[in-house]
Each structure stands twice: as C-alpha cells, then as structure tokens.
XYZ file of C-alpha atoms in Angstrom:
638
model
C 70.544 23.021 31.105
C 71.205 26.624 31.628
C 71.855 27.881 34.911
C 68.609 30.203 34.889
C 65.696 29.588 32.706
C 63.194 32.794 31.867
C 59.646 32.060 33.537
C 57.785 31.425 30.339
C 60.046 28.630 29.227
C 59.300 26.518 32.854
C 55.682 27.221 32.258
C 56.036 25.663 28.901
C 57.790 22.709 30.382
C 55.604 22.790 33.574
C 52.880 22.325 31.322
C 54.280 19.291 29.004
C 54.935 17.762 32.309
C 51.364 17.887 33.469
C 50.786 15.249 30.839
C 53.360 12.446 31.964
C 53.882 13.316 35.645
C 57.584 12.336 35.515
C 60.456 12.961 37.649
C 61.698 16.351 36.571
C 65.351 17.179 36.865
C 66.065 20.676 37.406
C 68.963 22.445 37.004
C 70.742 24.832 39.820
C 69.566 28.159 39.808
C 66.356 27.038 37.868
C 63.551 29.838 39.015
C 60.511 27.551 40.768
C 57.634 28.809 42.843
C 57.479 27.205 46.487
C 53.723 27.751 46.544
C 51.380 29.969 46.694
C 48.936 27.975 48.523
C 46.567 27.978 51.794
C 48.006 29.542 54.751
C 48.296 27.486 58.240
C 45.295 29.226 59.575
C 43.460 27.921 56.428
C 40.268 25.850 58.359
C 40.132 23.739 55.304
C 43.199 21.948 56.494
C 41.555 20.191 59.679
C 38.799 18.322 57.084
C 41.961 17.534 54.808
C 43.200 14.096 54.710
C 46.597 13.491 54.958
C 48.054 10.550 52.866
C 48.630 7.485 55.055
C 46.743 5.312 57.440
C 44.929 7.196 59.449
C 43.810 6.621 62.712
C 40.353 5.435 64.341
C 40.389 7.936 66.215
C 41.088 10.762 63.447
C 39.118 9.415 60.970
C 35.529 10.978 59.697
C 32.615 8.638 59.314
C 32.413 9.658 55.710
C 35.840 8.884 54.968
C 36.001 5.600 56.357
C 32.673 5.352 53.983
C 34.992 6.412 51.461
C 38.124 4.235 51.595
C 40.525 6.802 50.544
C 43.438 5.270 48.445
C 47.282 5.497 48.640
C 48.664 4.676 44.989
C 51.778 3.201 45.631
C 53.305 4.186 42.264
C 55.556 1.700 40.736
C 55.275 3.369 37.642
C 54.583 6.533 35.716
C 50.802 7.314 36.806
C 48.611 6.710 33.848
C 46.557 9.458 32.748
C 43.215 7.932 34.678
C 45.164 8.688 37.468
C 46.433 12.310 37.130
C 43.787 14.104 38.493
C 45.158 16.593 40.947
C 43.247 16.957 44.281
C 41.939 20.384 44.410
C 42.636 22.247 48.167
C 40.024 24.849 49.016
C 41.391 28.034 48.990
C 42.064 29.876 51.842
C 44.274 32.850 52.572
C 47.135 33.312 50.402
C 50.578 33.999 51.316
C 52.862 35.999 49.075
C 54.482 34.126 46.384
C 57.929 33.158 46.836
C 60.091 32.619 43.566
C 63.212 31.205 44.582
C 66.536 29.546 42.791
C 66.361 26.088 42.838
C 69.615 24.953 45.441
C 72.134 22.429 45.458
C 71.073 21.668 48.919
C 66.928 21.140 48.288
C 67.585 18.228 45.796
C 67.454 15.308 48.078
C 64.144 17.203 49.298
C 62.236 17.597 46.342
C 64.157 14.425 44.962
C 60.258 12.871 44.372
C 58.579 15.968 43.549
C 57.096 17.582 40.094
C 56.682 20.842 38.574
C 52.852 21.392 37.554
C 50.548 24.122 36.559
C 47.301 24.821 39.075
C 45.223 27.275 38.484
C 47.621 29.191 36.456
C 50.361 28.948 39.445
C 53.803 26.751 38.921
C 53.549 24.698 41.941
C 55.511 21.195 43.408
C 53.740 18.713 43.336
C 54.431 15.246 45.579
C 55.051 12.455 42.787
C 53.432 10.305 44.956
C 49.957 11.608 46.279
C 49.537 14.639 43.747
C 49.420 16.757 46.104
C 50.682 20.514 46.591
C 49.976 22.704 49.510
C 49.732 21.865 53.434
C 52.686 19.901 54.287
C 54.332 20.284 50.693
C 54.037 24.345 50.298
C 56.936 25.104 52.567
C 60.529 25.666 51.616
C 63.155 23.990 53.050
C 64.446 26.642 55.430
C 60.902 26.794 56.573
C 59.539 30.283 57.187
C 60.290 33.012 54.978
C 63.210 34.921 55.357
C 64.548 32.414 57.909
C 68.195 31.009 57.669
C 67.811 28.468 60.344
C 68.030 24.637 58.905
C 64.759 23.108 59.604
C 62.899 19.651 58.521
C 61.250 20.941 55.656
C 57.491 19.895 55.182
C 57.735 17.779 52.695
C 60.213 15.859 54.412
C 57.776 15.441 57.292
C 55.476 13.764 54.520
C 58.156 11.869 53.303
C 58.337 10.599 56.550
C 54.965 8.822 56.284
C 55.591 5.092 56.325
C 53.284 4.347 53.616
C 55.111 7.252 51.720
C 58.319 5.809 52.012
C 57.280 1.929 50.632
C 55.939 4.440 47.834
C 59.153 5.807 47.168
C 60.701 2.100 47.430
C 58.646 0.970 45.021
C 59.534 3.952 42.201
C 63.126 3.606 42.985
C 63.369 0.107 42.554
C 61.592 0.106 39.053
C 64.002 2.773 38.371
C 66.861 -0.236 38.913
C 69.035 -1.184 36.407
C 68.531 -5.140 36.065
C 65.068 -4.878 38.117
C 61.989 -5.672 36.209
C 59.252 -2.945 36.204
C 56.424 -3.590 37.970
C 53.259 -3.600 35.885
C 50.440 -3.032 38.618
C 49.988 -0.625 41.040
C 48.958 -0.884 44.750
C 46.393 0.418 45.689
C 46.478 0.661 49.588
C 43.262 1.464 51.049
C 43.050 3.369 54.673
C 41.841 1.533 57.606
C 40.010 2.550 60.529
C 41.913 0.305 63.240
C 44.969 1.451 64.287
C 46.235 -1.833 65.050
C 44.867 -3.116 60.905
C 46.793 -0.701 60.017
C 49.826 -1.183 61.918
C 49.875 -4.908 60.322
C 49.067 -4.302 56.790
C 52.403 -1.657 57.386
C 54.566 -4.643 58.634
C 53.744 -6.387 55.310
C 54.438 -3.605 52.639
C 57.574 -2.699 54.927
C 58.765 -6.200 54.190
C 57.535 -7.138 50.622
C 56.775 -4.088 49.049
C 57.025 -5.450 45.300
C 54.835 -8.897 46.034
C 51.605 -6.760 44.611
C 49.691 -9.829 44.521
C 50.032 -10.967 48.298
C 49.863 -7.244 49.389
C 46.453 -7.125 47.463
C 44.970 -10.751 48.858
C 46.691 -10.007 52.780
C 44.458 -5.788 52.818
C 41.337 -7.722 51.730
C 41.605 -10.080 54.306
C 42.451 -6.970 57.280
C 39.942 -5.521 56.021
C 37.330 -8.201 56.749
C 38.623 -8.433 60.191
C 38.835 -5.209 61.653
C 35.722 -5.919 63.576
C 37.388 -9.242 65.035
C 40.563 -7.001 66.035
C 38.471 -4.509 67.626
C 36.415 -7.519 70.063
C 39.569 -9.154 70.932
C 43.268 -7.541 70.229
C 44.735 -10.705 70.930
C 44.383 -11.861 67.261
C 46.142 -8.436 65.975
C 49.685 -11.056 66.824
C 48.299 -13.949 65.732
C 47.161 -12.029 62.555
C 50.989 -11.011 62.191
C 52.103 -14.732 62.841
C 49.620 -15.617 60.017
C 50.632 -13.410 57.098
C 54.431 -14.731 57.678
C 54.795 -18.305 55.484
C 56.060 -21.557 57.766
C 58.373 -22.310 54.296
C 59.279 -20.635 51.092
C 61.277 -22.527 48.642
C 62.805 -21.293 45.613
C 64.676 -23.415 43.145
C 65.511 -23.571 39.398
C 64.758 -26.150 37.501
C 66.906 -27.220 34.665
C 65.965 -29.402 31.191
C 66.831 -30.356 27.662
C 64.361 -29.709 25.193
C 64.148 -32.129 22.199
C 66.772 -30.805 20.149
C 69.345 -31.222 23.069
C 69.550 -27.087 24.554
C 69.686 -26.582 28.165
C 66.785 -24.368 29.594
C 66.721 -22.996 33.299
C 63.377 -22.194 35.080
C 62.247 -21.155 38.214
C 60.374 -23.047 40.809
C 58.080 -22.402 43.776
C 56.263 -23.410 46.767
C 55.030 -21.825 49.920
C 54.311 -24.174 52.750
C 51.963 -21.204 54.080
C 50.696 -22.861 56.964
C 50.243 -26.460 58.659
C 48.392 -25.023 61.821
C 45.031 -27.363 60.680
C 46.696 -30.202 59.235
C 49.155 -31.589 56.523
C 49.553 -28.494 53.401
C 47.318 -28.871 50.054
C 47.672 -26.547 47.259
C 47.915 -26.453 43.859
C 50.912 -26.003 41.166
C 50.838 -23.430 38.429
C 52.998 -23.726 35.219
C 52.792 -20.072 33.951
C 54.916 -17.585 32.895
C 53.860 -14.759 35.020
C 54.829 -17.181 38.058
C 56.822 -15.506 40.614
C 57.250 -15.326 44.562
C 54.172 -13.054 45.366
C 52.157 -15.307 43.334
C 53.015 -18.020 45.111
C 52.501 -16.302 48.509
C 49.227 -15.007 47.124
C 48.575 -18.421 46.091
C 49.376 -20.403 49.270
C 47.637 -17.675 51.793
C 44.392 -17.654 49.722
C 44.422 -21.326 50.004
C 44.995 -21.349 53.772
C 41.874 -19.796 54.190
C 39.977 -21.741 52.179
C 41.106 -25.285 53.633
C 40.403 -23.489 56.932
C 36.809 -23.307 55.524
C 36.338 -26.373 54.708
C 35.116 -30.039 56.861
C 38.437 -31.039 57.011
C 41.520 -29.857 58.566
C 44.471 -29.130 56.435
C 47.093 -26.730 56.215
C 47.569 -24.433 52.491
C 49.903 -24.331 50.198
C 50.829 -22.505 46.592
C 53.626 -22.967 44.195
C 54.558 -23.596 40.489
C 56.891 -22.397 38.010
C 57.256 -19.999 35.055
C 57.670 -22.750 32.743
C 54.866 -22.552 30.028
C 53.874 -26.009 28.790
C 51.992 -24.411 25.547
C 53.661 -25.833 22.444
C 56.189 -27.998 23.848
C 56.282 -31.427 23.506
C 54.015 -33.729 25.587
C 56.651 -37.002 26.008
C 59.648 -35.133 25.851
C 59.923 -31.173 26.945
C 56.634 -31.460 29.772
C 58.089 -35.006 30.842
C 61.545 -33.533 31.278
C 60.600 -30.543 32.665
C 58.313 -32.173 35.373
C 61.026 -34.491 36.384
C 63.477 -31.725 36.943
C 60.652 -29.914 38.756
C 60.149 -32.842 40.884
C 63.751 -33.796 42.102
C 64.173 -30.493 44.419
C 60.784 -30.426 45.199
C 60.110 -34.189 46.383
C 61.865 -34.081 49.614
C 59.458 -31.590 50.952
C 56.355 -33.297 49.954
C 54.325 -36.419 51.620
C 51.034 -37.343 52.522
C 51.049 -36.134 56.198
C 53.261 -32.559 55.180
C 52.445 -31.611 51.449
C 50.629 -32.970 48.599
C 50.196 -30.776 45.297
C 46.971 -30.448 43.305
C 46.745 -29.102 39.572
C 46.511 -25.393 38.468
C 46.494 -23.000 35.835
C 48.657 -25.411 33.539
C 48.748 -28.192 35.257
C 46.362 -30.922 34.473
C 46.420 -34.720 34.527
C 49.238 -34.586 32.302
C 51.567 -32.716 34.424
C 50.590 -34.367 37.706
C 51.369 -37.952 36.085
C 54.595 -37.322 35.049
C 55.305 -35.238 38.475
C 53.854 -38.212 40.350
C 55.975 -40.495 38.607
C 58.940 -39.060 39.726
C 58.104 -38.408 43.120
C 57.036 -41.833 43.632
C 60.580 -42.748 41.984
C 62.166 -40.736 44.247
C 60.559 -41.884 47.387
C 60.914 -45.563 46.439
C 57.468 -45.942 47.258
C 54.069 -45.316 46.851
C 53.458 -42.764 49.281
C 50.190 -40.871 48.887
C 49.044 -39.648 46.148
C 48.714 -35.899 44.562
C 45.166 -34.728 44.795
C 44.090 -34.504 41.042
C 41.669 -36.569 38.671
C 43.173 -39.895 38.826
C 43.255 -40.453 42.649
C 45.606 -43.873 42.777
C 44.855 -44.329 39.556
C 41.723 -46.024 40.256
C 38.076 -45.768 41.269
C 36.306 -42.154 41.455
C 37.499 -39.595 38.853
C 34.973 -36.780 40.498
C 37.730 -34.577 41.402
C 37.972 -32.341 38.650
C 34.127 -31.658 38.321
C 34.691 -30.786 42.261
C 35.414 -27.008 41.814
C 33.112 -26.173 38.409
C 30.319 -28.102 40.160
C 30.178 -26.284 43.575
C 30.348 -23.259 42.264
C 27.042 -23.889 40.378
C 25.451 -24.948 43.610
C 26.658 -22.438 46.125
C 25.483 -19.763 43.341
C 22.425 -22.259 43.364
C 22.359 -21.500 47.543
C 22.511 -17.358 46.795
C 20.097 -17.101 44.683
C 17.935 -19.617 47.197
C 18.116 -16.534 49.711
C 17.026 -14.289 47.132
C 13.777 -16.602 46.295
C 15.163 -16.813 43.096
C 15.845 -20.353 40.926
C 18.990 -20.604 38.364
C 17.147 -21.940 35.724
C 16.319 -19.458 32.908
C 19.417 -16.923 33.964
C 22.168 -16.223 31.597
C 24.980 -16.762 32.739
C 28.994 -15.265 31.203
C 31.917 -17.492 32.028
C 35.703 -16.312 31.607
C 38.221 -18.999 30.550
C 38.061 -22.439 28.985
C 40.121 -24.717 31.192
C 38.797 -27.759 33.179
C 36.861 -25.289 35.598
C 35.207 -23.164 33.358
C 33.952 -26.414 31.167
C 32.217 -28.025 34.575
C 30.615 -24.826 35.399
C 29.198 -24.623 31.609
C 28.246 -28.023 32.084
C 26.472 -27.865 35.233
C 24.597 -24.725 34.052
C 22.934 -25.754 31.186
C 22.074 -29.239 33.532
C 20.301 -26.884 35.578
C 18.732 -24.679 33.035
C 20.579 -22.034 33.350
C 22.221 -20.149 29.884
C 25.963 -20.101 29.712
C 26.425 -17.665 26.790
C 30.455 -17.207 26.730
C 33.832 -18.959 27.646
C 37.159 -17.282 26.342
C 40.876 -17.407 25.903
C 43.910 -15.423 26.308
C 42.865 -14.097 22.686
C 39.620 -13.138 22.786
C 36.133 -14.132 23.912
C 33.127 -16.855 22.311
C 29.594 -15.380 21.838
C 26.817 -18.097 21.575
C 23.758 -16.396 22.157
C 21.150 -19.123 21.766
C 23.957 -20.576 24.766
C 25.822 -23.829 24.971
C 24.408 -27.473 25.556
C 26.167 -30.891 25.748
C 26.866 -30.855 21.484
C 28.637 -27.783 22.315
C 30.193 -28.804 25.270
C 31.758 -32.035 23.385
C 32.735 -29.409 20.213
C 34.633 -27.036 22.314
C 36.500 -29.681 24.354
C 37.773 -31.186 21.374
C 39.141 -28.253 20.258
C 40.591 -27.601 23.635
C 42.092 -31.206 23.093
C 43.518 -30.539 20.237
C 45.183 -26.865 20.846
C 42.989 -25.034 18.930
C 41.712 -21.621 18.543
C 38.273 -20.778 19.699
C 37.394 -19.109 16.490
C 36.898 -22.721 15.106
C 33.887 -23.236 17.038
C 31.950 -20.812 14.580
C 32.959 -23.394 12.186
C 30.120 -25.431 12.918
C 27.935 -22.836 14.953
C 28.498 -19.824 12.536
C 25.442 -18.392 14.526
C 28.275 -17.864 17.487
C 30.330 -14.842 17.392
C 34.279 -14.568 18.564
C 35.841 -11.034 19.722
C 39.248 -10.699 19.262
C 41.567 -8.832 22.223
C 38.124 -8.278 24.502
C 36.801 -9.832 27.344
C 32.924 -11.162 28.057
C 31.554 -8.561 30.543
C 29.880 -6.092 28.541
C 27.039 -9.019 27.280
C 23.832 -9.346 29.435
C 23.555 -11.412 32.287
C 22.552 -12.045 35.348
C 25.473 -14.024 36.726
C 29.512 -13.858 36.037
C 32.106 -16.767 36.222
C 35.127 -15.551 36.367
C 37.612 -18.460 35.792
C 40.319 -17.370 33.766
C 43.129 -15.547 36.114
C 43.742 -13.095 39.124
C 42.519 -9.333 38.729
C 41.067 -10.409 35.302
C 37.884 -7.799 36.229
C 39.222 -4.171 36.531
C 37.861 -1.286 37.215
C 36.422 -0.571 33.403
C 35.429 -4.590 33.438
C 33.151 -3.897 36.511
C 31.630 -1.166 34.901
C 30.839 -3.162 32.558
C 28.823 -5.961 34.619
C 26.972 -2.710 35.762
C 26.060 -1.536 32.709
C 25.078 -5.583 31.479
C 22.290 -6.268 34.405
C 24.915 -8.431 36.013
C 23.486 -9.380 39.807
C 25.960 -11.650 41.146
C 29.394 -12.779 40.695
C 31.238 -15.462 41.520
C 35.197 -16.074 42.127
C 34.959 -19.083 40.752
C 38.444 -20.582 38.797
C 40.625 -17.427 38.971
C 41.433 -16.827 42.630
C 41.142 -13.329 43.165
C 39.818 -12.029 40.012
C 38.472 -8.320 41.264
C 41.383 -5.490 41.447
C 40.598 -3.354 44.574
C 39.349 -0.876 42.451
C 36.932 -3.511 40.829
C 35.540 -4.992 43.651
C 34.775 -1.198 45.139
C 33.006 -0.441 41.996
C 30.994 -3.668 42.729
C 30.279 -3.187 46.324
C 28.878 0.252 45.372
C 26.465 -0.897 42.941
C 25.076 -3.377 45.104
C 26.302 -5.957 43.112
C 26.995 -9.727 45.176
C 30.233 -11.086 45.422
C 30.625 -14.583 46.336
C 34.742 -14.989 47.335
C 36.882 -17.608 45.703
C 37.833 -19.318 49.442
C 33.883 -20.149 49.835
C 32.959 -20.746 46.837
C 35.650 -23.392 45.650
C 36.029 -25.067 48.754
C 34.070 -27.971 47.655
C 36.962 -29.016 45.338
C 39.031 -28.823 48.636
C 36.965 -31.868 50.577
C 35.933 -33.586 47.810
C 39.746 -34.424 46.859
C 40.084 -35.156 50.674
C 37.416 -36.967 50.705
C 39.289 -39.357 47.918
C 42.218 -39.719 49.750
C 41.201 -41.328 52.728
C 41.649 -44.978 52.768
C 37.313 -45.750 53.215
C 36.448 -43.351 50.167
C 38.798 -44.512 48.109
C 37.628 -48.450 48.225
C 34.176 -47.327 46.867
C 33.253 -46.270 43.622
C 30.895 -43.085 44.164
C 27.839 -42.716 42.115
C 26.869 -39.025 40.245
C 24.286 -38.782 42.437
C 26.333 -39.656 45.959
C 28.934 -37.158 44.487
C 26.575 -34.239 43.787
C 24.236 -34.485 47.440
C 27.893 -34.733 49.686
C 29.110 -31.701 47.442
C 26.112 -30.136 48.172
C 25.895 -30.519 51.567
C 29.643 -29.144 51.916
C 28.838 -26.064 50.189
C 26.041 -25.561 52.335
C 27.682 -25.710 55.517
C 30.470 -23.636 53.885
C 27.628 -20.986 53.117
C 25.614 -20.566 56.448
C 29.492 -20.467 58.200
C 30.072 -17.587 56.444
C 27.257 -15.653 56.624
C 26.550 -16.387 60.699
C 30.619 -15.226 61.051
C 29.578 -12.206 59.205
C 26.431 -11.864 60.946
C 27.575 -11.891 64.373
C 30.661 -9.522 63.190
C 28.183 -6.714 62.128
C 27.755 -7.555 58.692
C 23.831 -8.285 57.649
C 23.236 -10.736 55.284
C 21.842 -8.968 52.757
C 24.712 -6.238 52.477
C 27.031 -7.052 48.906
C 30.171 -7.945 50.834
C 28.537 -10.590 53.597
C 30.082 -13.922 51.772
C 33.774 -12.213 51.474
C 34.044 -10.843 55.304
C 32.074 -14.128 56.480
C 34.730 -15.836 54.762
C 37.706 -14.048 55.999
C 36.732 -14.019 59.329
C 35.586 -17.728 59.627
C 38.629 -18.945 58.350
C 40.885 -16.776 60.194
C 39.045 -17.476 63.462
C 39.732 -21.366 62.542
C 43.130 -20.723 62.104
C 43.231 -18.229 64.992
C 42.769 -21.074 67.677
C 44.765 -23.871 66.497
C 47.801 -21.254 66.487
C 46.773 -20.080 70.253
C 46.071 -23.577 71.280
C 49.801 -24.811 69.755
C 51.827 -21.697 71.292
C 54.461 -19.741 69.129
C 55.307 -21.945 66.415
C-alpha cells in the first residue's frame, strides 16, 4: 500500500467495506477522518447507552424493557447485523483529517473505516459504533501533544468489550476452529447479575452454549438476588462444575483402522443426590455442550420429587452408518473403560441422548458391568435390569403432552382438536406424536436433519407404525409419501411456518431462531414447548416470542417427568412390580403437576404473574435454583 492514498480512493474502499465490516489494515500515512461527530456538551450523550452491563442504578426503565444486546462477535457480522446505530446530532466539531501513525495501531487495532452520512468515520468492530467515546484521537484534544488514554481505549476497557475482542482474536487463530454462533449477551439490571454472568464469559468465553443456558438462568433470578444477596455466591459456586472429564476414546473399525474420538462428562453437581444425565453421540459434541448439558440437567433434577444431582456428557462419535456389532460395540467399549471408574449407582449413572438409544446403553452397560465385576446399578434407559417395566422411554414424550395438557387447563382450553407441529423423529418426538393423536389432538409434522414431513389430514397409530419402521430401518422420510402420497416432504426447511396452535420442538439446541420464531408468529402458534431439544430458542428467538405473547413452557419443567419416572424404576420396590399403562400415566401425571404449580407459585411470589409469557421459564429457574441454593448453604463450601 502506498504511503498516502488520495481521499476518493478511501471513500471507495470505505464504502466496499461497509458491506463486510472486516478488519481493515491501513497503511502509515493513510489520510482517515477521526470524526466529525457530537461534541461533549452534546445532551444526547446522557440518554446514550454505553456498551456493557450497565448498572441498576444507571439504567432507564425503558431500556431494561428493552434488553439491549452486546454481540460478542466471533465472526464477521452478517449483514442482518450491520446496521449502524445512528447518534443524534449535536454540535459539530471541526473535522480533523489526520495521517494514520505507527503509534495509533494497537488503538484502532479493532476498529473499521465506514461511510455515515457521507463522513469517513471509525467505527468500533465490535458495537458499530462511532462517536462519544470512539470520536477522539489518541493524543486526545486537538492540537495537544500530551500522551493520553485515548477514548476508545477507555471502551476497550469495558470487560464485556474485551471477552469480545477474545473471542475475534481467537477465531483469527491458526489451528483454532471458528466459532459458528454468536453471543448474544443481554444487559442486566442487577449489578451483582451482572458481575456473575462477567465471571463466566471471563473464564469460558468460547463455551457459547453454557454462556447462553447460565444468562437465561441470571436472568430469571435477578429478583431472588435482589431479596437476599446471599445467593449472588452461591450462584457463583453453582455455575462452576464439581468434575469435568475429558478423554479420547480409541477403536478399530471393521476393516482394522484405528479411529480416535473425544469423550465427555460433567459431574455438574451432587448437592441433591447421586448425578443423572444423559450421553450424546454427536458430532457437534464438545466441552460447552457438555457443560450446557449437565447444568440444564441440574436444574431439572432439582425440579423434580426426587433428589439427585445432574450430569451431561457424550462424545463426537456419530453412530450413523457404522456397524451395529462391530464399530458401535467397539466404540462403546472404548467409551466405557475411562469412563467406568467414575460412574455407580450412589455417584453417576448415564441415561440415553441424542444418539444414544437402547443400543448404545447395552453395549455401554455391558462393559461397565465387566469392568466393575458386578452388577452394580443399572443405567437409567428402557430396559431397567433388563426386566419388568419398559415405561421409561415414553417418560419424556408423554409428560410433555400432559404438562401442555396442564397449560392449556389454565387457559380453559382442552388439547383435543389443536394441531399440533413436532421437530425431530427420535424416540421423543414419536411418544409425543403418539400421545397427541391419543388425546385428539393433530400432530401434522415430524422431521429430520434433511428436511421436514407434511401430513395434513395428521398422523394416527398406521402412521405411527409406518414411520417407525422406516426409522428402524435407516430410512429417509421421503418414503413415507410412498404409501401416504397425500403427505408432503420439504427438503432443507424446517416445520414452523405450517399452522398450529402448539410447537414440539424435539430435534436439537437453538433449532428455533430468530426467522423460525417469526414464523410461529405468522402460523397462529400459541404455545411452545421445549420438549426433546434442550434449549431450542436462541436468545434472539425466545425475545421474539416473549414479545408476541407467545407461551413458553422450559425444557427443565417440562421433561422432568422422564427424570422420576426412571428413578422411580430404579428403586428396589418399583422395580419388583410390573406397572400397568394406566398406573404409569396417573403417577406421571401427578409429577408433572406438582412440577407445574412449583413453578408458577416460585414465579408468583418472585413478581412474575401467571399469566405473563415467561412465568413457566423464571418459575423454573428460580425453583430449582432455590432447591439447590439450600442444600449448598446447609453443606458449607464444598
């Protein structure tokens, strides 16, 4: 680059940039304009937020209404993204066109060159903003050759910033994958919330998925910090796991190559009681997942009638199109000799997951039991001891029906007649398309990780027994028209644009964006609930939801039936008697409705009224937490 570039050749780059937003490297003695922007005397600047967490104190009633957002870019902005915040105008300043120096680099290291208004301005890379704190050189007042903190370092400064900058720096790694999501951070209105949700991004700034699950969860109990500050340390006590373990996991595959994989598990907490939690085979398994995982489960044993500690883990091993006796049985036993000597019926036992079903656990209780030398327990799963009840798996599927059942009770509304869209086609999504149509509801879609099944006149037990066998026997979805060419398959979409009144989203976490929730808007959608896919809203999502009014039952409430049910099977009385349909489905009912009236009284007496869209996911949140909360005061710092 030359050392001095005429000023219609940066506006033509200034203006190419606009589009991408990258990181622009500028050449010494490059001409750039260090704003012309508001003055300090501007009045617009005391309504101005700053990006960050702001505090109580500081903060408007209208923008705590307003949740403003810190993206905490781990990527090139998309273009969704790239509108610039405008900043009143106020009194100008003169402009100041200066040579770009040596010594401003590590300044502007994060900023961009951008067009506003017809003015070349820096821009931060990370807000989007220019002005206030960022219109300043770094020599501070004009004409002065005294070394001051420039203000954009004084942004930069901003804790929140900083895990910003972390984040683009580290996907800028060689040897470091790229991070596909962004973080959206939103700002809280507790000092102290805040102060903890900073703690966590400080220490595991690239775990989006346990950043996202722990700043729901503050969120929700920001009321309970304010009554009783106490619970701000136990809160930070919380978020830290008791155990992470990370291992690989070696195997042959049938034609005698050696394959490595990684394996998981986070022993999140035993405050309440031995760990459950289930085991994912996936290849998008990592760390946060498993943190994510294991802390969502936490809370939802917390919820439930018995006392047990929570617990995630897996591997990134995909099971789809290997071989069931050789590759899965291998794999499973590899799995299974690290893993074994932190497992046992009074510390861990596993449960199935996204790819893991009663395959999997066989061959991983097989080897545990090996490895043990006896038979110790048993992993919570459809074959409890291999004998008597196999109710587990319609656990989950089933009280999700019923605690939907229990919402739309409170609205003086019945299930039956209500169409209903489902996400997935594992062993969750099938019960709750099989408990619908039972109770006259109409289940109108399931889907894969190709595409979505349309079956307007909606599914019933012929169905039902089609689509499991091709589920059985690997097959696509699109087959099902075969014999139901009424039905209709899209490929590469997703369910939420066809009319309904309720959504089951069981497929996988932050399945429902932002565009998705639009979507259930625009479809008559009333009520959704986080049924098989633990955290299926993105933040953005789940605002877009809240806004229109729209009912969002939580994953932690509404699946904690499967929880006690499995329990329930383990104990030594319920597993001597065989448990009728009918036994199974009034105890599953009663445990979803105590789970229900918990969370909305906790919710209730926390200032949320029952009627408001978010009363089941802070009711939630804060009776589990407060569960949790006293067994870790009662036993002391452990």
């Amino acid at each position: 680059m030359n050392s001095t570039i005429d000023e219609i050749t940066l506006l033509r780059q200034s203006q190419a940039r606009s589009t991408s937003h990258r990181m622009v490297v500028r050449g010494i003695g490059e001409e750039i304009d260090l704003e012309t922007g508001p003055g300090d005397d501007d009045p617009s600047f005391s309504s101005t937020t700053l990006v960050g967490v702001p505090t109580q104190e500081s903060s408007a009633p209208q923008e705590q209404e307003d949740h403003k957002q810190l993206l905490l870019a781990s990527q090139v902005p998309s273009q969704g993204q790239q509108q610039l915040v405008k900043v009143p105008q106020g009194k100008r300043k003169k402009k100041v066109v200066k040579k770009w120096r040596e010594e401003w680099a590590d300044t502007y290291k994060w900023a961009y060159v951008d067009v506003h208004e017809g003015t070349t301005r820096i821009f931060c890379s990370v807000c989007r903003e220019y002005g206030r704190k960022h219109r300043r050189n770094p020599y501070g007042n004009e004409g002065s050759r005294n070394m001051q903190m420039s203000a954009l370092e004084e942004h930069n400064n901003s804790l929140l910033h900083k895990e910003a900058l972390r984040l683009q720096m580290a996907s800028k790694d060689k040897g470091l994958p790229v991070i596909e999501k962004s973080v959206y951070v939103k700002a809280l209105m507790l000092k102290s919330a805040s102060s903890v949700l900073e703690s966590v991004l400080r220490r595991d700034p690239h775990e989006v998925e346990f950043i996202q699950s722990v700043q729901e969860v503050v969120h929700s109990l920001e009321p309970v910090l304010v009554k009783n500050s106490q619970y701000v340390h136990i809160l930070e006590r919380l978020l830290e796991p008791e155990r992470a373990l990370i291992f690989r996991v070696p195997w042959v595959d049938d034609r005698g190559e050696t394959h490595v994989n990684r394996g998981f598990r986070v022993q999140f907490s035993q405050a309440l009681g031995p760990c459950r939690g289930g085991l994912r085979f996936h290849p998008s398994m990592n760390l946060s997942i498993a943190k994510f995982l294991g802390f969502e489960q936490t809370l939802r044993n917390a919820l439930s009638p018995f006392k047990l500690g929570g617990a995630g883990g897996g591997s990134d091993f995909d099971p789809m199109g290997k071989s069931e006796t050789e590759q899965i049985m291998r794999f499973c036993q590899s799995f299974m000799d690290e893993l074994y000597k932190y497992l046992g019926p009074d510390e861990d036992l596993p449960s199935e997951d996204m790819g893991v079903g009663p395959r999997e656990m066989g061959y991983l209780f097989g080897q545990y039991r090996r490895l043990a030398g006896h038979f110790q327990g048993s992993f919570t799963g459809p074959r409890i001891f291999w004998s008597g009840s196999t109710l587990r798996t319609e656990a989950t599927g089933y009280g999700l029906v019923f605690f939907a059942r229990l919402i739309l009770a409170d609205m003086n509304k019945e299930l039956k007649g209500l169409r209903c869209v489902i996400s997935g086609a594992g062993k969750i999504a099938m019960h709750v398309l099989e408990k619908l149509f039972s109770c006259g509801a109409i289940p109108i879609t399931i889907s894969d990780s190709k595409g979505y099944l349309l079956d307007e006149d909606g599914f019933d037990f012929v169905k039902l027994s089609f689509l499991r066998d091709i589920k059985v026997q690997q097959k696509s979805l699109r087959d099902y028209l075969k014999s139901n060419p009424r039905a209709k398959y899209f490929e590469g979409a997703k369910p939420w644009s066809e009319q309904c009144d309720i959504a089951f989203p069981c497929a996988s976490q932050n399945e429902i964006d932002q565009p998705d929730a639009v979507a259930l808007i625009n479809s008559g959608c009333q009520i959704l609930i986080e049924a098989g896919s633990t955290m299926p809203c993105t933040p953005q999502a789940f605002d877009v939801l809240r806004k229109a009014n729209i009912l969002v039952a939580p994953a932690k409430t509404a699946s904690a039936g499967g929880v006690a049910v499995g329990e329930l099977e383990l104990s030594h009385e319920c597993n001597l008697m065989q448990w009728s349909p009918e036994d199974f489905e009034a105890k599953l009912q009663e445990m979803m409705k105590q789970i229900h009236e918990k969370s909305l009284k906790a919710a209730s007496e926390y200032g949320c009224m029952k009627d408001s869209p978010e009363a089941l996911v802070h009711g939630g949140n804060i009776c589990a937490f407060l569960n949790l909360a006293h067994a870790l005061i009662d036993q002391g710092c452990v």
